[in-house]
Short mmCIF file of C-alpha atoms and ligand atoms in Angstrom, two decimals:
data_model
loop_
_atom_site.label_atom_id
_atom_site.label_comp_id
_atom_site.label_asym_id
_atom_site.label_seq_id
_atom_site.Cartn_x
_atom_site.Cartn_y
_atom_site.Cartn_z
CA UNK A 57 -0.02 -0.02 -0.05
CA UNK A 58 1.37 3.13 -0.77
CA UNK A 59 1.86 5.97 2.16
CA UNK A 60 -0.64 8.15 0.44
CA UNK A 61 -3.31 5.42 0.41
CA UNK A 62 -2.68 4.59 4.03
CA UNK A 63 -2.91 7.99 5.03
CA UNK A 64 -6.25 8.23 3.14
CA UNK A 65 -7.29 4.68 4.86
CA UNK A 66 -6.18 5.89 8.38
CA UNK A 67 -7.70 9.40 7.55
CA UNK A 68 -11.28 8.59 6.37
CA UNK A 69 -11.61 4.68 7.36
CA UNK A 70 -14.89 4.30 9.77
CA UNK A 71 -12.17 2.14 11.87
CA UNK A 72 -10.55 4.91 12.78
CA UNK A 73 -12.01 4.55 16.40
CA UNK A 74 -11.37 0.27 16.35
CA UNK A 75 -10.27 -0.68 19.58
CA UNK A 76 -7.04 -0.42 19.26
CA UNK A 77 -6.34 2.87 18.04
CA UNK A 78 -5.70 5.03 21.15
CA UNK A 79 -3.33 2.93 22.32
CA UNK A 80 -1.09 3.03 18.75
CA UNK A 81 -0.37 6.80 19.93
CA UNK A 82 1.31 6.52 23.10
CA UNK A 83 5.06 6.94 22.69
CA UNK A 84 6.66 3.79 24.38
CA UNK A 85 9.65 5.32 26.30
CA UNK A 86 7.98 7.64 27.71
CA UNK A 87 5.15 5.93 29.00
CA UNK A 88 5.16 5.45 32.55
CA UNK A 89 6.26 1.75 34.09
CA UNK A 90 4.29 -0.04 36.45
CA UNK A 91 5.52 -3.36 38.31
CA UNK A 92 3.02 -6.23 39.90
CA UNK A 93 4.42 -8.35 41.88
CA UNK A 94 2.07 -11.63 41.77
CA UNK A 95 1.96 -14.37 44.17
CA UNK A 96 0.52 -16.62 41.41
CA UNK A 97 0.24 -16.31 37.39
CA UNK A 98 -2.30 -18.43 35.72
CA UNK A 99 -0.05 -19.32 32.46
CA UNK A 100 -3.15 -19.96 30.08
CA UNK A 101 -0.82 -20.59 27.04
CA UNK A 102 0.69 -23.40 28.70
CA UNK A 103 -2.00 -24.44 30.76
CA UNK A 104 0.31 -24.36 33.69
CA UNK A 105 0.73 -21.80 37.20
CA UNK A 106 3.39 -20.11 38.19
CA UNK A 107 4.86 -18.53 41.48
CA UNK A 108 6.47 -15.48 42.51
CA UNK A 109 5.80 -13.57 39.16
CA UNK A 110 7.02 -9.93 38.37
CA UNK A 111 5.10 -7.90 35.59
CA UNK A 112 6.40 -5.44 34.42
CA UNK A 113 4.09 -2.88 32.52
CA UNK A 114 5.01 -0.28 30.24
CA UNK A 115 2.04 1.90 29.16
CA UNK A 116 -0.44 -0.22 27.93
CA UNK A 117 1.53 -2.98 27.17
CA UNK A 118 3.28 -5.94 28.94
CA UNK A 119 6.79 -5.69 28.68
CA UNK A 120 8.45 -8.54 30.80
CA UNK A 121 7.22 -11.54 32.90
CA UNK A 122 9.51 -13.53 35.17
CA UNK A 123 10.76 -14.62 38.55
CA UNK A 124 13.73 -12.73 39.16
CA UNK A 125 13.21 -9.43 37.15
CA UNK A 126 14.62 -6.07 38.12
CA UNK A 127 12.40 -3.47 39.25
CA UNK A 128 12.90 -0.56 37.01
CA UNK A 129 13.51 3.08 38.49
CA UNK A 130 10.45 4.83 39.38
CA UNK A 131 8.25 2.54 38.58
CA UNK A 132 4.71 2.08 40.57
CA UNK A 133 4.51 -1.13 42.49
CA UNK A 134 1.13 -3.06 42.76
CA UNK A 135 1.68 -5.55 45.72
CA UNK A 136 -0.54 -8.83 44.26
CA UNK A 137 1.52 -10.99 45.87
CA UNK A 138 -1.14 -12.72 47.79
CA UNK A 139 -3.28 -12.99 44.75
CA UNK A 140 -3.57 -15.28 42.18
CA UNK A 141 -3.67 -12.95 38.38
CA UNK A 142 -5.05 -14.11 35.49
CA UNK A 143 -4.97 -12.21 32.02
CA UNK A 144 -8.24 -10.27 31.42
CA UNK A 145 -11.19 -12.15 30.70
CA UNK A 146 -12.86 -12.24 27.51
CA UNK A 147 -16.34 -12.80 27.10
CA UNK A 148 -17.34 -13.90 23.34
CA UNK A 149 -20.98 -13.73 23.46
CA UNK A 150 -22.49 -10.15 24.66
CA UNK A 151 -25.16 -7.97 24.12
CA UNK A 152 -24.30 -4.90 26.07
CA UNK A 153 -25.55 -2.01 24.02
CA UNK A 154 -29.38 -3.50 24.24
CA UNK A 155 -29.89 -0.51 27.42
CA UNK A 156 -31.04 -2.10 30.56
CA UNK A 157 -32.08 -5.32 30.94
CA UNK A 158 -35.49 -6.81 31.15
CA UNK A 159 -37.54 -9.64 29.66
CA UNK A 160 -39.14 -8.33 26.56
CA UNK A 161 -37.35 -6.95 23.48
CA UNK A 162 -40.25 -4.83 22.51
CA UNK A 163 -39.55 -2.72 25.39
CA UNK A 164 -37.07 -1.10 22.55
CA UNK A 165 -40.10 0.20 20.87
CA UNK A 166 -40.84 2.45 24.61
CA UNK A 167 -37.20 4.22 24.17
CA UNK A 168 -35.41 6.72 22.26
CA UNK A 169 -31.98 5.66 20.85
CA UNK A 170 -30.56 8.10 23.44
CA UNK A 171 -32.60 6.48 26.37
CA UNK A 172 -30.82 2.88 25.01
CA UNK A 173 -27.41 4.57 24.83
CA UNK A 174 -27.46 6.14 28.38
CA UNK A 175 -28.96 2.64 29.77
CA UNK A 176 -25.95 0.75 28.60
CA UNK A 177 -23.33 2.56 30.70
CA UNK A 178 -23.37 0.92 33.59
CA UNK A 179 -23.85 -2.65 31.81
CA UNK A 180 -20.37 -1.84 29.87
CA UNK A 181 -18.82 -0.76 33.62
CA UNK A 182 -20.03 -3.29 35.29
CA UNK A 183 -19.15 -5.57 32.77
CA UNK A 184 -15.47 -4.55 33.20
CA UNK A 185 -15.60 -4.38 37.03
CA UNK A 186 -16.23 -8.09 37.12
CA UNK A 187 -13.09 -8.92 35.26
CA UNK A 188 -13.79 -9.07 31.77
CA UNK A 189 -11.26 -6.40 29.59
CA UNK A 190 -12.88 -7.53 26.28
CA UNK A 191 -16.07 -8.67 24.99
CA UNK A 192 -17.15 -9.65 22.00
CA UNK A 193 -20.68 -7.95 21.41
CA UNK A 194 -22.61 -9.72 18.85
CA UNK A 195 -25.44 -7.76 17.87
CA UNK A 196 -27.92 -5.16 18.90
CA UNK A 197 -31.63 -4.33 18.56
CA UNK A 198 -30.97 -0.72 17.65
CA UNK A 199 -28.27 -1.14 14.36
CA UNK A 200 -25.03 1.03 15.62
CA UNK A 201 -25.44 1.09 19.17
CA UNK A 202 -22.91 -0.88 19.98
CA UNK A 203 -20.39 1.02 17.45
CA UNK A 204 -21.19 3.50 19.60
CA UNK A 205 -20.68 2.20 22.94
CA UNK A 206 -16.96 0.77 21.77
CA UNK A 207 -16.17 4.37 20.21
CA UNK A 208 -17.67 5.93 23.52
CA UNK A 209 -14.91 3.35 25.72
CA UNK A 210 -11.78 4.12 23.42
CA UNK A 211 -12.36 7.90 23.72
CA UNK A 212 -12.13 7.47 27.66
CA UNK A 213 -16.18 8.88 27.73
CA UNK A 214 -17.21 6.07 30.04
CA UNK A 215 -15.19 2.69 31.58
CA UNK A 216 -16.08 -0.72 29.77
CA UNK A 217 -14.43 -3.52 28.20
CA UNK A 218 -12.62 -3.45 24.85
CA UNK A 219 -15.35 -3.86 22.60
CA UNK A 220 -15.85 -6.08 19.17
CA UNK A 221 -18.99 -5.23 17.74
CA UNK A 222 -21.13 -6.83 15.09
CA UNK A 223 -23.53 -3.67 14.23
CA UNK A 224 -26.98 -5.16 14.23
CA UNK A 225 -27.88 -8.60 13.69
CA UNK A 226 -28.19 -9.91 9.88
CA UNK A 227 -31.35 -12.08 9.75
CA UNK A 228 -34.32 -12.57 8.09
CA UNK A 229 -37.58 -10.86 7.96
CA UNK A 230 -39.19 -11.69 11.41
CA UNK A 231 -36.65 -13.95 11.96
CA UNK A 232 -34.26 -14.63 15.36
CA UNK A 233 -32.54 -11.27 15.04
CA UNK A 234 -35.68 -9.36 14.02
CA UNK A 235 -37.88 -6.63 16.30
CA UNK A 236 -41.53 -8.93 16.20
CA UNK A 237 -44.40 -8.94 18.11
CA UNK A 238 -46.03 -5.88 17.20
CA UNK A 239 -48.97 -5.30 14.94
CA UNK A 240 -48.08 -5.58 11.07
CA UNK A 241 -48.76 -2.15 10.09
CA UNK A 242 -46.45 -0.61 12.13
CA UNK A 243 -43.49 0.92 10.01
CA UNK A 244 -40.55 0.41 12.28
CA UNK A 245 -37.63 3.16 11.94
CA UNK A 246 -34.47 2.56 10.46
CA UNK A 247 -32.19 1.34 13.29
CA UNK A 248 -34.53 -1.32 14.43
CA UNK A 249 -34.84 -3.24 11.26
CA UNK A 250 -31.50 -2.72 9.56
CA UNK A 251 -29.85 -5.95 9.51
CA UNK A 252 -32.97 -7.66 8.14
CA UNK A 253 -31.99 -9.46 4.67
CA UNK A 254 -33.70 -11.93 2.60
CA UNK A 255 -31.50 -13.25 -0.40
CA UNK A 256 -27.87 -14.30 -0.41
CA UNK A 257 -27.36 -10.38 -2.22
CA UNK A 258 -29.03 -8.77 0.52
CA UNK A 259 -27.15 -10.44 2.83
CA UNK A 260 -24.06 -9.02 1.33
CA UNK A 261 -25.26 -5.84 1.06
CA UNK A 262 -26.01 -5.98 4.85
CA UNK A 263 -22.48 -6.81 5.36
CA UNK A 264 -21.21 -4.47 3.00
CA UNK A 265 -23.29 -1.73 5.23
CA UNK A 266 -21.83 -3.09 8.52
CA UNK A 267 -18.36 -2.42 7.51
CA UNK A 268 -18.94 0.73 6.09
CA UNK A 269 -20.11 1.16 9.46
CA UNK A 270 -17.51 0.18 11.82
CA UNK A 271 -18.46 -3.15 12.36
CA UNK A 272 -15.77 -5.57 13.70
CA UNK A 273 -17.35 -8.85 13.00
CA UNK A 274 -20.56 -10.24 11.25
CA UNK A 275 -23.65 -11.86 12.85
CA UNK A 276 -25.90 -13.68 11.40
CA UNK A 277 -28.76 -15.55 12.74
CA UNK A 278 -29.17 -19.29 11.14
CA UNK A 279 -32.07 -20.81 13.00
CA UNK A 280 -34.89 -19.37 15.12
CA UNK A 281 -34.45 -18.26 18.48
CA UNK A 282 -35.57 -18.80 22.17
CA UNK A 283 -36.12 -15.06 22.90
CA UNK A 284 -37.58 -13.79 20.35
CA UNK A 285 -41.68 -13.36 19.72
CA UNK A 286 -43.02 -15.83 16.87
CA UNK A 287 -39.75 -17.27 16.67
CA UNK A 288 -38.69 -21.55 16.43
CA UNK A 289 -35.43 -22.13 18.03
CA UNK A 290 -36.32 -25.76 15.71
CA UNK A 291 -36.64 -23.86 12.69
CA UNK A 292 -33.99 -23.17 9.62
CA UNK A 293 -33.81 -19.58 8.75
CA UNK A 294 -30.65 -18.12 6.39
CA UNK A 295 -30.42 -21.13 3.66
CA UNK A 296 -27.27 -22.26 3.10
CA UNK A 297 -26.60 -20.00 -0.13
CA UNK A 298 -27.13 -16.96 2.44
CA UNK A 299 -24.83 -18.27 5.10
CA UNK A 300 -22.42 -18.50 2.36
CA UNK A 301 -22.84 -15.18 0.61
CA UNK A 302 -22.71 -13.77 4.73
CA UNK A 303 -18.88 -15.82 5.07
CA UNK A 304 -17.61 -14.76 1.87
CA UNK A 305 -18.36 -11.12 2.09
CA UNK A 306 -17.37 -10.39 4.96
CA UNK A 307 -13.82 -12.41 4.23
CA UNK A 308 -13.67 -10.04 1.45
CA UNK A 309 -12.94 -7.14 4.22
CA UNK A 310 -11.22 -9.25 6.61
CA UNK A 311 -13.75 -10.20 9.15
CA UNK A 312 -15.01 -12.82 10.95
CA UNK A 313 -18.96 -14.47 11.13
CA UNK A 314 -20.16 -15.94 14.32
CA UNK A 315 -23.99 -17.75 13.64
CA UNK A 316 -26.82 -18.04 15.85
CA UNK A 317 -27.84 -21.88 15.73
CA UNK A 318 -30.38 -24.03 17.70
CA UNK A 319 -31.10 -26.81 15.42
CA UNK A 320 -28.91 -29.39 14.54
CA UNK A 321 -29.34 -28.62 10.76
CA UNK A 322 -28.98 -24.99 10.98
CA UNK A 323 -25.84 -25.29 12.66
CA UNK A 324 -24.16 -27.77 10.25
CA UNK A 325 -25.06 -25.24 7.39
CA UNK A 326 -23.13 -22.38 9.11
CA UNK A 327 -20.39 -24.54 9.72
CA UNK A 328 -20.45 -25.50 6.14
CA UNK A 329 -20.74 -22.13 5.19
CA UNK A 330 -17.10 -21.24 7.19
CA UNK A 331 -18.76 -19.06 10.02
CA UNK A 332 -15.89 -19.00 12.71
CA UNK A 333 -18.10 -19.77 15.47
CA UNK A 334 -21.72 -21.30 16.29
CA UNK A 335 -23.32 -19.84 19.34
CA UNK A 336 -25.76 -21.69 21.51
CA UNK A 337 -24.52 -24.82 19.21
CA UNK A 338 -27.71 -26.03 21.59
CA UNK A 339 -28.58 -29.16 19.55
CA UNK A 340 -25.80 -30.34 17.70
CA UNK A 341 -25.69 -33.79 16.52
CA UNK A 342 -22.46 -36.39 16.19
CA UNK A 343 -22.46 -35.20 12.54
CA UNK A 344 -22.13 -31.38 13.78
CA UNK A 345 -19.53 -32.23 16.29
CA UNK A 346 -17.58 -33.90 13.70
CA UNK A 347 -18.15 -30.70 11.15
CA UNK A 348 -16.82 -28.79 13.61
CA UNK A 349 -13.63 -30.61 14.46
CA UNK A 350 -12.76 -31.25 11.03
CA UNK A 351 -13.36 -27.38 10.20
CA UNK A 352 -11.75 -26.08 13.40
CA UNK A 353 -15.38 -24.07 14.06
CA UNK A 354 -15.61 -22.70 17.66
CA UNK A 355 -18.62 -23.71 19.54
CA UNK A 356 -19.85 -20.70 21.81
CA UNK A 357 -21.98 -22.03 24.51
CA UNK A 358 -24.24 -20.26 26.82
CA UNK A 359 -24.39 -22.97 29.41
CA UNK A 360 -25.09 -20.72 32.45
CA UNK A 361 -28.11 -18.69 30.74
CA UNK A 362 -30.81 -21.09 31.76
CA UNK A 363 -30.48 -20.42 35.32
CA UNK A 364 -31.72 -16.76 34.47
CA UNK A 365 -34.28 -17.75 32.24
CA UNK A 366 -36.05 -19.90 34.88
CA UNK A 367 -35.63 -16.96 37.53
CA UNK A 368 -37.13 -14.66 35.66
CA UNK A 369 -39.65 -16.98 34.86
CA UNK A 370 -40.91 -17.47 38.20
CA UNK A 371 -40.78 -13.59 38.57
CA UNK A 372 -42.84 -13.54 36.08
CA UNK A 373 -40.26 -11.45 33.94
CA UNK A 374 -40.15 -13.85 31.42
CA UNK A 375 -42.71 -13.88 28.59
CA UNK A 376 -44.64 -17.34 28.26
CA UNK A 377 -43.60 -17.78 24.84
CA UNK A 378 -40.27 -17.45 25.57
CA UNK A 379 -39.95 -20.52 28.54
CA UNK A 380 -42.52 -22.26 25.63
CA UNK A 381 -39.50 -22.14 23.70
CA UNK A 382 -36.91 -22.93 26.16
CA UNK A 383 -38.67 -26.05 27.22
CA UNK A 384 -35.96 -29.07 27.30
CA UNK A 385 -33.16 -26.85 25.61
CA UNK A 386 -31.17 -25.68 28.36
CA UNK A 387 -30.42 -29.52 29.80
CA UNK A 388 -30.03 -30.33 26.41
CA UNK A 389 -27.59 -27.91 25.55
CA UNK A 390 -25.68 -28.59 28.26
CA UNK A 391 -25.62 -32.41 27.55
CA UNK A 392 -24.41 -31.38 24.01
CA UNK A 393 -21.36 -29.08 25.77
CA UNK A 394 -20.42 -32.09 27.88
CA UNK A 395 -19.95 -34.22 25.15
CA UNK A 396 -17.96 -31.57 22.77
CA UNK A 397 -15.68 -31.39 25.58
CA UNK A 398 -14.83 -35.01 25.38
CA UNK A 399 -14.73 -34.89 21.65
CA UNK A 400 -11.77 -32.04 22.54
CA UNK A 401 -13.94 -29.16 19.60
CA UNK A 402 -12.62 -25.63 20.10
CA UNK A 403 -14.43 -23.63 22.82
CA UNK A 404 -14.87 -20.42 23.42
CA UNK A 405 -16.41 -18.82 26.90
CA UNK A 406 -19.83 -16.81 24.95
CA UNK A 407 -22.79 -16.09 28.42
CA UNK A 408 -24.97 -14.03 26.23
CA UNK A 409 -25.14 -11.53 28.66
CA UNK A 410 -28.19 -9.54 28.87
CA UNK A 411 -30.09 -12.78 29.44
CA UNK A 412 -28.50 -12.91 32.74
CA UNK A 413 -27.53 -9.70 34.65
CA UNK A 414 -24.21 -7.64 33.94
CA UNK A 415 -21.51 -8.69 35.46
CA UNK A 416 -22.26 -12.08 36.87
CA UNK A 417 -20.86 -13.85 33.51
CA UNK A 418 -17.88 -15.58 35.43
CA UNK A 419 -20.73 -17.50 36.97
CA UNK A 420 -20.59 -20.03 33.90
CA UNK A 421 -17.06 -20.96 34.92
CA UNK A 422 -18.70 -23.44 37.38
CA UNK A 423 -21.00 -24.67 34.88
CA UNK A 424 -18.33 -25.62 32.48
CA UNK A 425 -16.39 -27.44 35.06
CA UNK A 426 -19.69 -29.47 36.16
CA UNK A 427 -20.26 -30.28 32.53
CA UNK A 428 -16.71 -31.67 31.82
CA UNK A 429 -14.15 -29.00 31.70
CA UNK A 430 -10.97 -28.76 34.23
CA UNK A 431 -10.87 -25.02 35.64
CA UNK A 432 -7.68 -24.46 33.33
CA UNK A 433 -9.85 -25.36 30.23
CA UNK A 434 -12.40 -23.54 31.68
CA UNK A 435 -10.28 -20.33 32.47
CA UNK A 436 -8.54 -20.55 28.81
CA UNK A 437 -12.22 -20.69 26.77
CA UNK A 438 -12.52 -17.22 28.26
CA UNK A 439 -8.61 -16.10 27.41
CA UNK A 440 -6.15 -17.72 25.26
CA UNK A 441 -9.12 -19.47 22.75
CA UNK A 442 -11.32 -15.97 22.74
CA UNK A 443 -8.28 -14.26 22.00
CA UNK A 444 -7.73 -17.02 18.95
CA UNK A 445 -11.54 -16.95 18.10
CA UNK A 446 -10.94 -12.61 17.36
CA UNK A 447 -8.05 -13.33 15.82
CA UNK A 448 -6.34 -11.12 17.81
CA UNK A 449 -3.83 -13.94 19.78
CA UNK A 450 -0.80 -11.37 19.01
CA UNK A 451 -2.11 -8.82 21.62
CA UNK A 452 -4.73 -10.42 23.96
CA UNK A 453 -5.30 -13.76 25.85
CA UNK A 454 -2.47 -13.92 27.99
CA UNK A 455 0.28 -12.38 30.37
CA UNK A 456 2.96 -12.12 27.76
CA UNK A 457 5.45 -9.51 26.41
CA UNK A 458 4.13 -7.67 23.69
CA UNK A 459 0.20 -7.65 24.51
CA UNK A 460 -2.18 -5.26 26.21
CA UNK A 461 -1.74 -5.32 29.90
CA UNK A 462 -5.18 -6.82 30.58
CA UNK A 463 -4.57 -8.22 33.85
CA UNK A 464 -7.03 -8.96 36.55
CA UNK A 465 -6.69 -10.82 40.03
CA UNK A 466 -8.56 -13.11 42.54
CA UNK A 467 -8.24 -13.87 45.92
CA UNK A 468 -7.72 -18.09 46.29
CA UNK A 469 -6.98 -20.66 43.57
CA UNK A 470 -9.17 -20.48 40.49
CA UNK A 471 -7.59 -24.28 39.38
CA UNK A 472 -9.10 -25.37 42.82
CA UNK A 473 -12.36 -23.59 42.82
CA UNK A 474 -13.04 -22.10 39.68
CA UNK A 475 -15.94 -19.96 41.52
CA UNK A 476 -13.05 -17.72 42.98
CA UNK A 477 -13.25 -15.83 39.78
CA UNK A 478 -16.88 -14.51 40.38
CA UNK A 479 -15.41 -12.23 42.85
CA UNK A 480 -12.62 -10.32 40.99
CA UNK A 481 -10.85 -7.56 42.98
CA UNK A 482 -8.19 -6.62 41.29
CA UNK A 483 -8.90 -4.95 37.21
CA UNK A 484 -6.13 -3.78 34.65
CA UNK A 485 -7.28 -2.89 30.95
CA UNK A 486 -4.55 -1.36 29.04
CA UNK A 487 -2.43 -0.70 31.50
CA UNK A 488 -4.81 1.64 33.67
CA UNK A 489 -6.27 0.27 36.60
CA UNK A 490 -9.85 0.13 36.72
CA UNK A 491 -10.51 -1.99 40.48
CA UNK A 492 -8.31 -2.03 43.16
ZN1 ZN B 154 -26.99 -13.39 22.02
#
C-alpha cells in the first residue's frame, strides 16, 4: 500500500476508532512503568500456574514477566503477592448496548435511542469491573448502538471493556434477530430493522453496510431463537446460500462471522458455510460435532443462561412464549456441551450477557467445570481460546510480553475452585487500573 493510500485509509476509514487505535498513539519510551508482584500467575498458554512472578507493564503493554526481574527505577509497584493473577477475561457473546436489561425485546419500542445508549453505560462498567476486559458483542436491536458504545469507551468517555462489535443482526424478516411481536401495520424506524435480508445479495449488501459503519465482525442468525416472539429455535432461517454469502462477503473485508444456531441442521449449515463460531450450538448432533472438529469451528455455548431464564420466569419477567421455546433446551445444551468437551472441540466462553444480569458472567465457569471441563480449560476458553476466536492472539488472551496489559487478580485459587473468578478484586485494562 502506498503511503498516500495508507494516509487516506487512516484519515477516513470508519475503523478510525477501532479498539486498538488509541493505544497506538502512545510513545512507549515515555510511558509510565508499573510493576505487579504476583503471588501466582495463571499461564493460560501453557496451562500451568507460576509462583512469585514480576510483571512489568510499560504504558498499555506488558513488557516482561519473570521470577527475578529487576524493578525499573521510578516504577509504581502494585503488590498482588497474596493473589492469583490472570489475563483479563474475554466474553465472546455479549449484548451490552441494548440498554437496561428487561425480559422482552419489545421494550425497545418504548425507549428513544438516546435512552437505550445511556442505559447501556452501566452494562459496560459492570462488565469491566467483573474482570472482563474484552467482549465480542454479537448484536444489538438498534443498529450501530454497539459501535457508538465501543467508541465512547475507546475515547475515555465511559469505562468499559474493549469491545468488538457486530453493528446489527443480519437476519431474515421476522427472524431470530428481528424486532417482532407488534402489529403488522407498524413501520419500524430504520435502525430497528437494519439487518433484515432475504437473499444472498441482500445479505452481501448488509455486510457491506455494516463494514462501512464500523463493524468488527458479522453476526448472522441461522435458526430461530428462544428470546424472540414468533420464533422457533428448531426452525431453519438463512439458507446455506445466504450463510455462504455472509461469510464470503465478510472475508472480503477481513471480518469473521458468528452464527446463532440452535437446531442441528442450522448449526451444520453455518459450519459448512465457514463461520468462525456457532453461538449456542444447543442441539448440535454427532455429524455437526465432526464437522466442527474438521473445520476448526468454535462452539460458543452459553450454558449458564438457563438459570436466569428460569429465575426470570418464576418472577414473571420472561414472556410465556419464550419459556415455551426454552422448554428442555437448557439441559439438552448442557449435555451436548459435555459431549463437545469430551470430543476435544474448540470451545470459547460466551454468556449471552443481557440474558443474565451484567457483571455475573463468571458464574458460567462453575457450570463449564460441572459439565466436564477442568478449571484450567474453562479459564482458557475465556482467555487463550477467546483471543484466538477474535484473531487477536498477538495482543490479547495471556500475560506475555508485547500483549496488552489486561490483567486481573482474585483471592484464592481459581484452579482449585473456579468460583474464585466470581469475585475479581483487581482489574487493569491497557495498563490502567479500574478496580483495586
Ligand atoms: Zn445473543
